[in-house]
PDB file of C-alpha atoms (C1' of nucleotides) in Angstrom:
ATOM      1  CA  UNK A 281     -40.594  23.561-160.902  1.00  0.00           C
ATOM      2  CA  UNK A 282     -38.675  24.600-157.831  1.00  0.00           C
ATOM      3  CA  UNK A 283     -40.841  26.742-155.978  1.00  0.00           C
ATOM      4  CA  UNK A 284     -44.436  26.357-155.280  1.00  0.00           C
ATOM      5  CA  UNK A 285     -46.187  29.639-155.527  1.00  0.00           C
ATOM      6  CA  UNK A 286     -49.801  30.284-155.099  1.00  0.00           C
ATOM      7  CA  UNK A 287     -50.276  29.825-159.014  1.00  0.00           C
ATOM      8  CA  UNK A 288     -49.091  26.953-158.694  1.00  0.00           C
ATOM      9  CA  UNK A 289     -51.010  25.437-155.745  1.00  0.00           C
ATOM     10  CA  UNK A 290     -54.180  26.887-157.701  1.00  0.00           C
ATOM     11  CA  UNK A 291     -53.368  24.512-160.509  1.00  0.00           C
ATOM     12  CA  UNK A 292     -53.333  21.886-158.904  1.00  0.00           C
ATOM     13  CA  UNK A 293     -56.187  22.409-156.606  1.00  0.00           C
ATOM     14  CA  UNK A 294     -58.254  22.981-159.369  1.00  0.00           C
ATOM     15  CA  UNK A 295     -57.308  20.107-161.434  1.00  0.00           C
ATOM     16  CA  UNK A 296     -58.229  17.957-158.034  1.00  0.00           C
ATOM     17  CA  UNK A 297     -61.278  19.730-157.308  1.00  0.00           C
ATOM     18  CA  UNK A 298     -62.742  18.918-160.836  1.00  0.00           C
ATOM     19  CA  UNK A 299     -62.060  15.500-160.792  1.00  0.00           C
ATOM     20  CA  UNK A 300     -61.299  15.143-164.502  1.00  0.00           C
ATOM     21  CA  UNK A 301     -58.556  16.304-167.168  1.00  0.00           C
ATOM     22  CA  UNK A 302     -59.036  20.136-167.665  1.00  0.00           C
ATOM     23  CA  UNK A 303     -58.734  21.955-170.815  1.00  0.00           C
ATOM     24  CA  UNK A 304     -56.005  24.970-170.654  1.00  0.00           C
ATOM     25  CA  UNK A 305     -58.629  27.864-170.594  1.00  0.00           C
ATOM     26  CA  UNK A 306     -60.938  25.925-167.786  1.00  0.00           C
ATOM     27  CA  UNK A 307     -58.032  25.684-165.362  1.00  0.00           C
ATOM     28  CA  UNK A 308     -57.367  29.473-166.597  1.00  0.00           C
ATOM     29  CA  UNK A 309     -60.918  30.008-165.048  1.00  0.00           C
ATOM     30  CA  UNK A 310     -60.829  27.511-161.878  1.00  0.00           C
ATOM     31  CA  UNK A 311     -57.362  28.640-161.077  1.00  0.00           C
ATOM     32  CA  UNK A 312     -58.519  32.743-161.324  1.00  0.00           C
ATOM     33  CA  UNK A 313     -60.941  32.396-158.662  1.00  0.00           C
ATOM     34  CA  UNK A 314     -58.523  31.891-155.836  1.00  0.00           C
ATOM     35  CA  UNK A 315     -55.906  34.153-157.639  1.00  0.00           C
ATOM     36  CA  UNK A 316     -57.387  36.574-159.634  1.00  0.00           C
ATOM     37  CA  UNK A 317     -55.495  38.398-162.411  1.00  0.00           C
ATOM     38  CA  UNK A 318     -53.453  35.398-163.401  1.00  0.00           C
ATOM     39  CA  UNK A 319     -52.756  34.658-166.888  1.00  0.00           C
ATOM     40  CA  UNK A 320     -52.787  32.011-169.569  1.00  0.00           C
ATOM     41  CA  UNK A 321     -49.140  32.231-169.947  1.00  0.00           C
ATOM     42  CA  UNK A 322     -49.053  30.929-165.902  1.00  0.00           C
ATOM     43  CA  UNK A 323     -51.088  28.129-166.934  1.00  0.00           C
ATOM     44  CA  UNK A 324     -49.164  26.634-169.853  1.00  0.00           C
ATOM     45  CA  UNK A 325     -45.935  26.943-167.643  1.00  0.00           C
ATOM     46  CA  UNK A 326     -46.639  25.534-164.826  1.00  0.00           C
ATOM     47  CA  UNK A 327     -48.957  22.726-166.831  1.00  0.00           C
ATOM     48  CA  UNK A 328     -45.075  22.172-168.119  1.00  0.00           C
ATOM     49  CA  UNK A 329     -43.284  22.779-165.193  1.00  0.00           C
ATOM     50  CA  UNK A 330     -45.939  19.925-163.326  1.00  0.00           C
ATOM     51  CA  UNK A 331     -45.885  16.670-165.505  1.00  0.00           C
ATOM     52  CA  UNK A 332     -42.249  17.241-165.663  1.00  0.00           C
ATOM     53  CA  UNK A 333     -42.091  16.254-162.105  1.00  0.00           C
ATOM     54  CA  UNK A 334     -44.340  13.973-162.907  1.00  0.00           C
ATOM     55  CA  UNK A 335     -47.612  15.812-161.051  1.00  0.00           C
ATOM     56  CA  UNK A 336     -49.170  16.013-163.845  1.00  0.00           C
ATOM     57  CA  UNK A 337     -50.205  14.451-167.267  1.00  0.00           C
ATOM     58  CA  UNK A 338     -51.816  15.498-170.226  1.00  0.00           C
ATOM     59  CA  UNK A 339     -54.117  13.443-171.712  1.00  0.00           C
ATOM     60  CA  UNK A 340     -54.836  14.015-176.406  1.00  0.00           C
ATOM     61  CA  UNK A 341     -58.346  13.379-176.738  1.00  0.00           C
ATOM     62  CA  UNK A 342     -60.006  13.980-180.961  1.00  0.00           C
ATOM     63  CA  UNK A 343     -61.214  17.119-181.368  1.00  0.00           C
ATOM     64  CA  UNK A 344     -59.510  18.383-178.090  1.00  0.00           C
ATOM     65  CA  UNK A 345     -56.385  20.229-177.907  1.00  0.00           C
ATOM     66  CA  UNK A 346     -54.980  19.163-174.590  1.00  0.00           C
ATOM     67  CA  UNK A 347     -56.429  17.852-171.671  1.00  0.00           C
ATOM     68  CA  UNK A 348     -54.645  17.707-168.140  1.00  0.00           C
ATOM     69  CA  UNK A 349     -54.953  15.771-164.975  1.00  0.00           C
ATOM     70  CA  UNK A 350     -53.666  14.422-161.853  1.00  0.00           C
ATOM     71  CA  UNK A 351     -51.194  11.578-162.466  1.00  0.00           C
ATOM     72  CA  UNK A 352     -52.616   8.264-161.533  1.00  0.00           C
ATOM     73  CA  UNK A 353     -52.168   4.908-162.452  1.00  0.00           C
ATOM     74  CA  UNK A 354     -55.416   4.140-161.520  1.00  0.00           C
ATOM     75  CA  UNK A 355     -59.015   4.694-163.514  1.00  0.00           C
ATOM     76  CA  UNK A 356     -59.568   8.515-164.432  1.00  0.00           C
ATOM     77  CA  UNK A 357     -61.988  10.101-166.583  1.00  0.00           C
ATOM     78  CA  UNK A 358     -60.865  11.859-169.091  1.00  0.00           C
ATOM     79  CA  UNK A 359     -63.581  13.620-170.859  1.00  0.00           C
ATOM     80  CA  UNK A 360     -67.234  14.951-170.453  1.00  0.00           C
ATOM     81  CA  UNK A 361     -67.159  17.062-173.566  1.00  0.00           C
ATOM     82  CA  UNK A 362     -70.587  17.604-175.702  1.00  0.00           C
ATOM     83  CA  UNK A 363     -70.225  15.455-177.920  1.00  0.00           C
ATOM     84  CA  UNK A 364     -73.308  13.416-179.673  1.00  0.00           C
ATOM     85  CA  UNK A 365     -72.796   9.449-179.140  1.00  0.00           C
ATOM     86  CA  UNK A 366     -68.889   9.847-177.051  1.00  0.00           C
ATOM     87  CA  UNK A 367     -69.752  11.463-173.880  1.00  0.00           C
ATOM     88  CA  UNK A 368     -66.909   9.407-171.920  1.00  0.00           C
ATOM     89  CA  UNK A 369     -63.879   8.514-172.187  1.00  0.00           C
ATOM     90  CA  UNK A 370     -61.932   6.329-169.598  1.00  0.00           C
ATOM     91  CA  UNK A 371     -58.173   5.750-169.391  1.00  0.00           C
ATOM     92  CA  UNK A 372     -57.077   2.661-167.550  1.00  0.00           C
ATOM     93  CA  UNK A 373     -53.470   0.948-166.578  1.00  0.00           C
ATOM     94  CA  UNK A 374     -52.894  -2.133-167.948  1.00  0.00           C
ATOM     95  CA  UNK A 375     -49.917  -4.444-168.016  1.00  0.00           C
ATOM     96  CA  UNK A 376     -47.596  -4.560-170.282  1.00  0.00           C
ATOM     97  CA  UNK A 377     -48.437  -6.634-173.626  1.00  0.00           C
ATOM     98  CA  UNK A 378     -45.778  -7.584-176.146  1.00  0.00           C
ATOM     99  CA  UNK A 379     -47.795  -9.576-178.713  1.00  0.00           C
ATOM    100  CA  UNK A 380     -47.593  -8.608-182.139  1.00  0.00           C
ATOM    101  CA  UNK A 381     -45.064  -5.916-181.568  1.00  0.00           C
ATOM    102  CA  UNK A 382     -41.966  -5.943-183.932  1.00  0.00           C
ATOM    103  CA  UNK A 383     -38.929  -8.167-182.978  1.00  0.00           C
ATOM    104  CA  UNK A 384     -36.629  -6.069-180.552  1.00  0.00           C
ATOM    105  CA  UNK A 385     -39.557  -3.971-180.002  1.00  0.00           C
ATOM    106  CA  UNK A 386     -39.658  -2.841-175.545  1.00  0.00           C
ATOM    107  CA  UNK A 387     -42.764  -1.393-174.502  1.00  0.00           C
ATOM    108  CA  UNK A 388     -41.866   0.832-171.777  1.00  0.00           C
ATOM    109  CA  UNK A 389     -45.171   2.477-171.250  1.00  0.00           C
ATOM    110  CA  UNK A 390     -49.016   2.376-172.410  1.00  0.00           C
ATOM    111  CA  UNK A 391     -52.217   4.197-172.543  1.00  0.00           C
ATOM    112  CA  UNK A 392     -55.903   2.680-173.476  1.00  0.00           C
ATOM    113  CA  UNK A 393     -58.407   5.098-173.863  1.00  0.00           C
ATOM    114  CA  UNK A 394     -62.148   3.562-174.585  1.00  0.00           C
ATOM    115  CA  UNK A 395     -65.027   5.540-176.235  1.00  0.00           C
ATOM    116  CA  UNK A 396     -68.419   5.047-175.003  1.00  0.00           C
ATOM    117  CA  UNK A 397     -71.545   6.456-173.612  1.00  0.00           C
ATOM    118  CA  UNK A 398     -72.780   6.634-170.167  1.00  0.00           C
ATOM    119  CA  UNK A 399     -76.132   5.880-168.150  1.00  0.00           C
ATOM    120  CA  UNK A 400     -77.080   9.085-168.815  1.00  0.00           C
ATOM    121  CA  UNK A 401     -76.176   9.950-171.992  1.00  0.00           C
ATOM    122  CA  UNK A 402     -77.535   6.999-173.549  1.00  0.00           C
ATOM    123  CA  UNK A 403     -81.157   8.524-171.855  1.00  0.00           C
ATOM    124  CA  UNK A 404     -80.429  11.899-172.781  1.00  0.00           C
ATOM    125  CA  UNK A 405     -78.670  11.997-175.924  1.00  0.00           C
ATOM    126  CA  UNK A 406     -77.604  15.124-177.735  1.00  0.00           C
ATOM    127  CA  UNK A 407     -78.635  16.269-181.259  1.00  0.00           C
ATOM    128  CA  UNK A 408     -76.050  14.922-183.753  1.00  0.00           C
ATOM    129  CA  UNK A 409     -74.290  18.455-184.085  1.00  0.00           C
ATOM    130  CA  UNK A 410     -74.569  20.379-180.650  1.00  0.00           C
TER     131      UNK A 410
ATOM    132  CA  UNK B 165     -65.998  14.730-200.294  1.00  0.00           C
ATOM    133  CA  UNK B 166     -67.593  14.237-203.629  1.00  0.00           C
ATOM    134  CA  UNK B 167     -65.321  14.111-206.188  1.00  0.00           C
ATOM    135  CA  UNK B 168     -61.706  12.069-206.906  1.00  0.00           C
ATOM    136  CA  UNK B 169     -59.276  15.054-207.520  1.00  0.00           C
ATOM    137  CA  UNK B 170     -55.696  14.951-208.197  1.00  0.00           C
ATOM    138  CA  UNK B 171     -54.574  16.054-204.895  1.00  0.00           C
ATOM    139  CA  UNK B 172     -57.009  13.870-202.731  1.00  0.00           C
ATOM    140  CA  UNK B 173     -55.159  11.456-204.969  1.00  0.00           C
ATOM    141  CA  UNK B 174     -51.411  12.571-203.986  1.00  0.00           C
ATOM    142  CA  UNK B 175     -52.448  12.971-200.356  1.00  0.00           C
ATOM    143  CA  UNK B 176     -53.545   9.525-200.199  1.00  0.00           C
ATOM    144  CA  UNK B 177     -50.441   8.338-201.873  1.00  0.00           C
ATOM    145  CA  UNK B 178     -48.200  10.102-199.752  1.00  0.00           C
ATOM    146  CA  UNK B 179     -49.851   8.458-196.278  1.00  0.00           C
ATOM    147  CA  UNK B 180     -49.616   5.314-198.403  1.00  0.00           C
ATOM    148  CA  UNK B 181     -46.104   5.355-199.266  1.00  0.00           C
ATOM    149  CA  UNK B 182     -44.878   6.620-196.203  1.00  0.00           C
ATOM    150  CA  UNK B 183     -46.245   3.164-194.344  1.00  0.00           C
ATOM    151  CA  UNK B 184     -46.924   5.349-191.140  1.00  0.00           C
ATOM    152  CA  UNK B 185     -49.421   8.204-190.007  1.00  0.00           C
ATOM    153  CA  UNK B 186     -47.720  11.618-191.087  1.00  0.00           C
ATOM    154  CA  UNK B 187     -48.241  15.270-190.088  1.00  0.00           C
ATOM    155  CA  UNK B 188     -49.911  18.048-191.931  1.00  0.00           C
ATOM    156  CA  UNK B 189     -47.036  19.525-193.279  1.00  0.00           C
ATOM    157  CA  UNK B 190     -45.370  16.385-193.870  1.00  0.00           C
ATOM    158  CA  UNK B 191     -48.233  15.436-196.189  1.00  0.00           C
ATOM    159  CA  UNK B 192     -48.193  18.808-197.959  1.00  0.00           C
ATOM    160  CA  UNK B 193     -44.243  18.259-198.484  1.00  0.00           C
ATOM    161  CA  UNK B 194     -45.026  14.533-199.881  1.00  0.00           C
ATOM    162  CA  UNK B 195     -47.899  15.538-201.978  1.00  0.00           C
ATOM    163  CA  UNK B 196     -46.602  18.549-203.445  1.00  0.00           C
ATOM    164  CA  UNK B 197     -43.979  16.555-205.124  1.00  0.00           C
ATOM    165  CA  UNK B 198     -47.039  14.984-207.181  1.00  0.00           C
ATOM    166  CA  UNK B 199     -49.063  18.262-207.135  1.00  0.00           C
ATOM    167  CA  UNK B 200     -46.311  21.515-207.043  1.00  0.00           C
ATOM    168  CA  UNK B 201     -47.901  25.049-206.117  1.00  0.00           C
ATOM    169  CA  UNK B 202     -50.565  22.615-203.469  1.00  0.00           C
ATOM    170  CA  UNK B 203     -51.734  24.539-200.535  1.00  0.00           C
ATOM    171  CA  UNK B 204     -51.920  23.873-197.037  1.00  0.00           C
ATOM    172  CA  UNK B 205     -55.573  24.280-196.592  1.00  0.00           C
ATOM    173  CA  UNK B 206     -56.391  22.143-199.686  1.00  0.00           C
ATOM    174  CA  UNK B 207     -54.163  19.527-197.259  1.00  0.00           C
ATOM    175  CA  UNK B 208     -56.638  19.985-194.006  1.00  0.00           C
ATOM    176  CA  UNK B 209     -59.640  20.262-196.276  1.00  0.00           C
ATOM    177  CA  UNK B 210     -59.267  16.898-198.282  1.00  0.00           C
ATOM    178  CA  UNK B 211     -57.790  15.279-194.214  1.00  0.00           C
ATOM    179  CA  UNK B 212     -61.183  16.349-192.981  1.00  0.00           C
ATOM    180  CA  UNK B 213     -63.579  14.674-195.913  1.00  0.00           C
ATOM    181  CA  UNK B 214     -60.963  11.475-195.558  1.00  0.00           C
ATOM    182  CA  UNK B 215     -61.881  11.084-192.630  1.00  0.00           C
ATOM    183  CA  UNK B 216     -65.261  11.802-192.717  1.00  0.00           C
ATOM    184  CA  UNK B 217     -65.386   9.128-195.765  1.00  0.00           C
ATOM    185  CA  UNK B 218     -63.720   6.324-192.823  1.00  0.00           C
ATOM    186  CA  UNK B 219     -60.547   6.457-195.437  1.00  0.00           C
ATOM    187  CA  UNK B 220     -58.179   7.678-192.534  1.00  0.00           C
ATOM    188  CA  UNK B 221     -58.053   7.780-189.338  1.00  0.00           C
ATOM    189  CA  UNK B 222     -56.532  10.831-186.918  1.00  0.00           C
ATOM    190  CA  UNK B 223     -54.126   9.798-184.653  1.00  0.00           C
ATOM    191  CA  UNK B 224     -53.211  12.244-181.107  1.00  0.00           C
ATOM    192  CA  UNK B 225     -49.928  11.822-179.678  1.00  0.00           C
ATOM    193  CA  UNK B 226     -48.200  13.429-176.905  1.00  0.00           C
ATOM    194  CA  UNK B 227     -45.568  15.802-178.720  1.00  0.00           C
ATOM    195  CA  UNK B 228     -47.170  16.425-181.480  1.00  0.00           C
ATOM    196  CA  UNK B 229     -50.450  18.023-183.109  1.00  0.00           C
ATOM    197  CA  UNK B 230     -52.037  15.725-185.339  1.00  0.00           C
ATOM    198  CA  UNK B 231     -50.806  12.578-187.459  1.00  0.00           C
ATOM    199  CA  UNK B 232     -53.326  11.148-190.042  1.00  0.00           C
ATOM    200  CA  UNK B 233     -52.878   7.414-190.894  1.00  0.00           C
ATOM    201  CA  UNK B 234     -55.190   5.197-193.380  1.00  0.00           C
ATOM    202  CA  UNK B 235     -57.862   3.460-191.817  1.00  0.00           C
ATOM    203  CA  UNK B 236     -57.359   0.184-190.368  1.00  0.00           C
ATOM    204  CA  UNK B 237     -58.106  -1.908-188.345  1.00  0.00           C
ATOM    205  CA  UNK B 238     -54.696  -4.099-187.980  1.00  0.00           C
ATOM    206  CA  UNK B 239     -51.055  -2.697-186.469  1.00  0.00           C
ATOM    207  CA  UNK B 240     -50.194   0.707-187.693  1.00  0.00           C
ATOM    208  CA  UNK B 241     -46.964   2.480-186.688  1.00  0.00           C
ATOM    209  CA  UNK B 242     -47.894   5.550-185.394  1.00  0.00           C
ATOM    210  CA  UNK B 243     -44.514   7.605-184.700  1.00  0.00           C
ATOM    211  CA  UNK B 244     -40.994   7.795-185.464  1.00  0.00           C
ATOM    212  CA  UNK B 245     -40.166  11.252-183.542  1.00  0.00           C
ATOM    213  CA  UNK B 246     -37.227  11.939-182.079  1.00  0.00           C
ATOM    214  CA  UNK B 247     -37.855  11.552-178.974  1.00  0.00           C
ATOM    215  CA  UNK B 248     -35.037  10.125-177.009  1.00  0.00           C
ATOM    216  CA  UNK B 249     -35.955   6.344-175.818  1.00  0.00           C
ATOM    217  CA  UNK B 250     -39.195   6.860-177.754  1.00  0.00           C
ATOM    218  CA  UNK B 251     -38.273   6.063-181.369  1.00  0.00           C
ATOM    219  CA  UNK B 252     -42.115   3.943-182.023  1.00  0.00           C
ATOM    220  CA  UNK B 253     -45.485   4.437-180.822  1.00  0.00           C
ATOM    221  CA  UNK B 254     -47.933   1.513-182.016  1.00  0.00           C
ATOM    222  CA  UNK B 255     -51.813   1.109-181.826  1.00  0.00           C
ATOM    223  CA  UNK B 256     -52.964  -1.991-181.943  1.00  0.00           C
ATOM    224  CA  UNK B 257     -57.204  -3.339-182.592  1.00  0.00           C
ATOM    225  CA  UNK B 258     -57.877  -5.186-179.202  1.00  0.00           C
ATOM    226  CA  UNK B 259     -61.108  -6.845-177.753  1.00  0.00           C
ATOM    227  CA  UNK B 260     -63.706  -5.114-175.602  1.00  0.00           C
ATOM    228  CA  UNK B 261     -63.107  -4.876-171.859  1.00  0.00           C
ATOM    229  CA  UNK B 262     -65.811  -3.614-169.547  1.00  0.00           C
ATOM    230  CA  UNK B 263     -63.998  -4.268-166.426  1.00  0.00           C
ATOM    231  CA  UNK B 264     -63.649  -0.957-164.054  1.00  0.00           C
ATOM    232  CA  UNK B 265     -66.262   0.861-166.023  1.00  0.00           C
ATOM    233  CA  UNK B 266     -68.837   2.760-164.760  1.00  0.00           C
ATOM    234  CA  UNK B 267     -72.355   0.763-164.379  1.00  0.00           C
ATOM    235  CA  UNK B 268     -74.186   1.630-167.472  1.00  0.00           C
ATOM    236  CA  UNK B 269     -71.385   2.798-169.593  1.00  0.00           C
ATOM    237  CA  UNK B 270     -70.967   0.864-172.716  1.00  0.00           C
ATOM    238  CA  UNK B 271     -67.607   0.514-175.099  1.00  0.00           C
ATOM    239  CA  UNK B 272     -68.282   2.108-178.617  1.00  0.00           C
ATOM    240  CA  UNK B 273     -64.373   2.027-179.817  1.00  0.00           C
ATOM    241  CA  UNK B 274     -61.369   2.071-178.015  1.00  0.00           C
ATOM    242  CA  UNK B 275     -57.294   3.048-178.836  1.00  0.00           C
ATOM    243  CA  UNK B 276     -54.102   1.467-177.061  1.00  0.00           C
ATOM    244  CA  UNK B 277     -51.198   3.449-177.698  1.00  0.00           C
ATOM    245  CA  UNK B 278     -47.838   1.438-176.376  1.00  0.00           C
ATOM    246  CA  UNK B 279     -44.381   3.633-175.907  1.00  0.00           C
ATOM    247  CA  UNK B 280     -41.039   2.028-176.271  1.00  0.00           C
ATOM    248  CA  UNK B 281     -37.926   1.587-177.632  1.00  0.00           C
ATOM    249  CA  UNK B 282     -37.125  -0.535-181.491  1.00  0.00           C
ATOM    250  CA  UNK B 283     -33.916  -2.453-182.030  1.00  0.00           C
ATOM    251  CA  UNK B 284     -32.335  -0.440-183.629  1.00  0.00           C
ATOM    252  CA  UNK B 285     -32.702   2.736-181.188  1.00  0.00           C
ATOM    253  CA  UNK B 286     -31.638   0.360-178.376  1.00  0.00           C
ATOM    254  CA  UNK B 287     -28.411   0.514-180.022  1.00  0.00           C
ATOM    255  CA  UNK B 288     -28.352   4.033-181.344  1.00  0.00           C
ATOM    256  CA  UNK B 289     -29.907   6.171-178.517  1.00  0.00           C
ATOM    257  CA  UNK B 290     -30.531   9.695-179.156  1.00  0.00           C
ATOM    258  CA  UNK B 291     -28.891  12.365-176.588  1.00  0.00           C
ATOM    259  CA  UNK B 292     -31.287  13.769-174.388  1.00  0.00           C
ATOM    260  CA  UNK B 293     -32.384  16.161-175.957  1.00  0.00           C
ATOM    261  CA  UNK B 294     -31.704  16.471-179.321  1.00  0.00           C
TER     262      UNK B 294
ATOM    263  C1'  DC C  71     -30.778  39.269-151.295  1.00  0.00           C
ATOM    264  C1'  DT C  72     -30.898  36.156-155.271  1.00  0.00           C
ATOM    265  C1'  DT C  73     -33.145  33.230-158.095  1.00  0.00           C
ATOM    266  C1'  DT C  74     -37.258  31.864-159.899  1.00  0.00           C
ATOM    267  C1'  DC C  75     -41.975  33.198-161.030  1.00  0.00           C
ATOM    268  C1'  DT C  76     -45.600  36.175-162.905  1.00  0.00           C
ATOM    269  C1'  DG C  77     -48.393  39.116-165.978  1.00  0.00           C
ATOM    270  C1'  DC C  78     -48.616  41.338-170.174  1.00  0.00           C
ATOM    271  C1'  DA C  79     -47.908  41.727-174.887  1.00  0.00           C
ATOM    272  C1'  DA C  80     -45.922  40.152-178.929  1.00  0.00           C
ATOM    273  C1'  DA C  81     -44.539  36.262-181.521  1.00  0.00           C
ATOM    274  C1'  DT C  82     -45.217  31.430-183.263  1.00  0.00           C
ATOM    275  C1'  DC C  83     -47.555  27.794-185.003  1.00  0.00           C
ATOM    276  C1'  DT C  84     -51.478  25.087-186.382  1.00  0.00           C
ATOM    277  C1'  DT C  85     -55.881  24.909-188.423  1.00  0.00           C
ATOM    278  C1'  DT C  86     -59.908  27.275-190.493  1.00  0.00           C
ATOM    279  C1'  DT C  87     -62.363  30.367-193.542  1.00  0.00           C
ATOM    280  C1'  DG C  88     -63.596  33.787-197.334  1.00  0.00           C
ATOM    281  C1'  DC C  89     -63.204  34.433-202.071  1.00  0.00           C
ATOM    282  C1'  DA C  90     -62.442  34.486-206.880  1.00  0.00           C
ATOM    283  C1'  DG C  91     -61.001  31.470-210.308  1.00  0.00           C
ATOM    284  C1'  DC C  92     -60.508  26.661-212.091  1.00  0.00           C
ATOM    285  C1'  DT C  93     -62.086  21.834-212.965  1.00  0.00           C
ATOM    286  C1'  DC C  94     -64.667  17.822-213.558  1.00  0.00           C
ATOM    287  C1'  DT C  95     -69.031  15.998-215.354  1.00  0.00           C
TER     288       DT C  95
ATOM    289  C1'  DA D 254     -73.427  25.660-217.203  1.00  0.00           C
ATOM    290  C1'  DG D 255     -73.069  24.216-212.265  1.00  0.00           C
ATOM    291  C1'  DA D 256     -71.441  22.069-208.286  1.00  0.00           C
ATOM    292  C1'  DG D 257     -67.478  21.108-206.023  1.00  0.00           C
ATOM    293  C1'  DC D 258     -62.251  22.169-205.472  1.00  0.00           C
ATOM    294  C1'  DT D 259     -58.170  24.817-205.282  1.00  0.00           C
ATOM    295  C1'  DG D 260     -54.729  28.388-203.976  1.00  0.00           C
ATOM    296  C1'  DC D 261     -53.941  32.471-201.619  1.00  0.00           C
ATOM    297  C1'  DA D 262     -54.348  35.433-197.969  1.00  0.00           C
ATOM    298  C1'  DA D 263     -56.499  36.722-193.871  1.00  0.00           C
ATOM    299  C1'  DA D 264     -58.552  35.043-189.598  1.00  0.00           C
ATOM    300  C1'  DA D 265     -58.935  32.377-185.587  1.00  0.00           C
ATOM    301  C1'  DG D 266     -57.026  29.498-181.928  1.00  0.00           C
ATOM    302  C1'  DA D 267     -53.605  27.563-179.081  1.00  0.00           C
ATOM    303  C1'  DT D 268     -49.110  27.726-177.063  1.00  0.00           C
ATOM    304  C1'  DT D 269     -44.624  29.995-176.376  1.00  0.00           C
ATOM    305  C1'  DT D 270     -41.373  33.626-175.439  1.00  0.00           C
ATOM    306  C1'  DG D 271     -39.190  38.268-174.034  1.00  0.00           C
ATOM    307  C1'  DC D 272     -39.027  41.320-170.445  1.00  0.00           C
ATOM    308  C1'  DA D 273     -39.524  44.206-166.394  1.00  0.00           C
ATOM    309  C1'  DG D 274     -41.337  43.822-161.987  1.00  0.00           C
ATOM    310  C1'  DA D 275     -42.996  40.779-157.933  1.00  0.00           C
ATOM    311  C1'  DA D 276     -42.374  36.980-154.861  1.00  0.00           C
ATOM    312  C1'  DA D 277     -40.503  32.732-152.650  1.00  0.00           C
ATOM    313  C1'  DG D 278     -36.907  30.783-149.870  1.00  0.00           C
TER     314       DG D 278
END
DNA sequence: CTTTCTGCAAATCTTTTGCAGCTCT
DNA sequence: AGAGCTGCAAAAGATTTGCAGAAAG
C-alpha cells in the first residue's frame, strides 16, 4: 500500500468499528456504506495490501474462510459465528515456548486460539444445526 | 460414514504415510496411486465423514486452504510449505488457561500453532520468494 | 502529470452437489 | 435386493487478475 484512498480508510474503519475479525463479504457491506459502489475485488486487495504493512491480520477459523482484524498483540475476539456449542473464540499472545519442539527447531512466532462458550450462549444455546 | 471402502482405506494411508497433515489434492495424488481413476469429491466426501468419525482432524493455516491430519492428541507437524523462514508449523495439546477470558466464558478445546524455522532451513534458506 | 487505485467482468481455484451406476452385505 | 459409495460433470463459493478509467500526491 502506498496511498491511502477512501477505500482504504473504509476498511479499516470498519474493521475498528466492529470490534472483531470480519469476514470478506461483511467488510464488503460495512465498507459500502461510507463508499458506495465499491467492490469485492477492493476488499481482497487492500485486505492484502494492509497485513502486508502489518495493519492487518487474518485470522483461519474451521468452517470459516478468512477472518480479518486489527493487528494486536493483545486479547481480540475472533469469532461470534452461529455456531451450536463454539460461540467464541479468543486469540491471545503468549511467550515463546520451546518444549517439545524438534532439536534446532526456532519458534519465531505463535498463535493460541481457545474454543468455548460464553455467558450467554451457555443460557441461550442454539439448536445443534442452525 | 458407514462402511470401510477401499478408498477411505488409501486416504487414510496416504495421511498416515506422509507423517504430516496434507492437502486435498495432495491426498487425491497419494491415494490414487492405491486407487487409479479416484475422484476429487470421493476425497472431500470420505475427509468430511473422517472427521465426523474423530479419525482426523482439519487443520487452518495461513497460506493455505485446508490440511487434514489424523487425530491426535500429541505433536503433529502441521506444514512444510515453502514459505521462506517458515519451513514448520507445529500444534502442540497444552493445558487449560482461563486467564484474560471473559467472565463466564468457559474453555471447550483450544489449538497453539508455533511458526519458525528447522535446522536444516536455518542452513538452507529459501529466496524470498520462491 | 504520473503512478497507483478502483470497479467491473472474466478467470481461477477450492469445495459441494446431482445423478446414474457400482459395491458391499 | 438395498443402502451406501463412487466417478463424472456441473454448480457454488471464494479469491485473483486484466484492463480502461478515476484518483491521490
Amino acid at each position: 500500500m502506498e496511498r491511502i484512498t477512501k477505500q482504504s480508510t473504509a476498511i479499516l474503519n470498519a474493521i475498528q468499528a466492529a470490534q472483531r475479525p470480519l469476514l470478506a463479504p461483511e467488510i464488503l457491506e460495512a465498507a459500502a456504506l461510507e463508499v458506495p459502489g465499491m467492490g469485492m475485488a477492493t476488499v481482497y486487495r487492500n485486505i492484502k495490501s494492509l497485513v502486508d504493512n502489518g495493519m492487518l491480520t487474518t485470522v483461519y477459523l474451521p468452517g470459516e474462510i478468512r477472518a480479518t482484524s486489527l493487528h494486536t498483540t493483545t486479547i481480540t475476539t475472533i469469532s461470534t459465528a452461529p455456531v451450536a456449542t463454539k460461540c467464541l473464540t479468543y486469540t491471545i499472545a503468549l511467550g515463546t515456548c520451546n518444549s517439545w519442539l524438534p532439536k534446532g527447531f526456532t519458534v519465531e512466532s505463535h498463535e493460541i486460539t481457545l474454543y468455548g462458550v460464553c455467558e450467554t450462549c451457555k443460557l441461550n444455546p442454539l439448536p445443534p444445526s442452525a
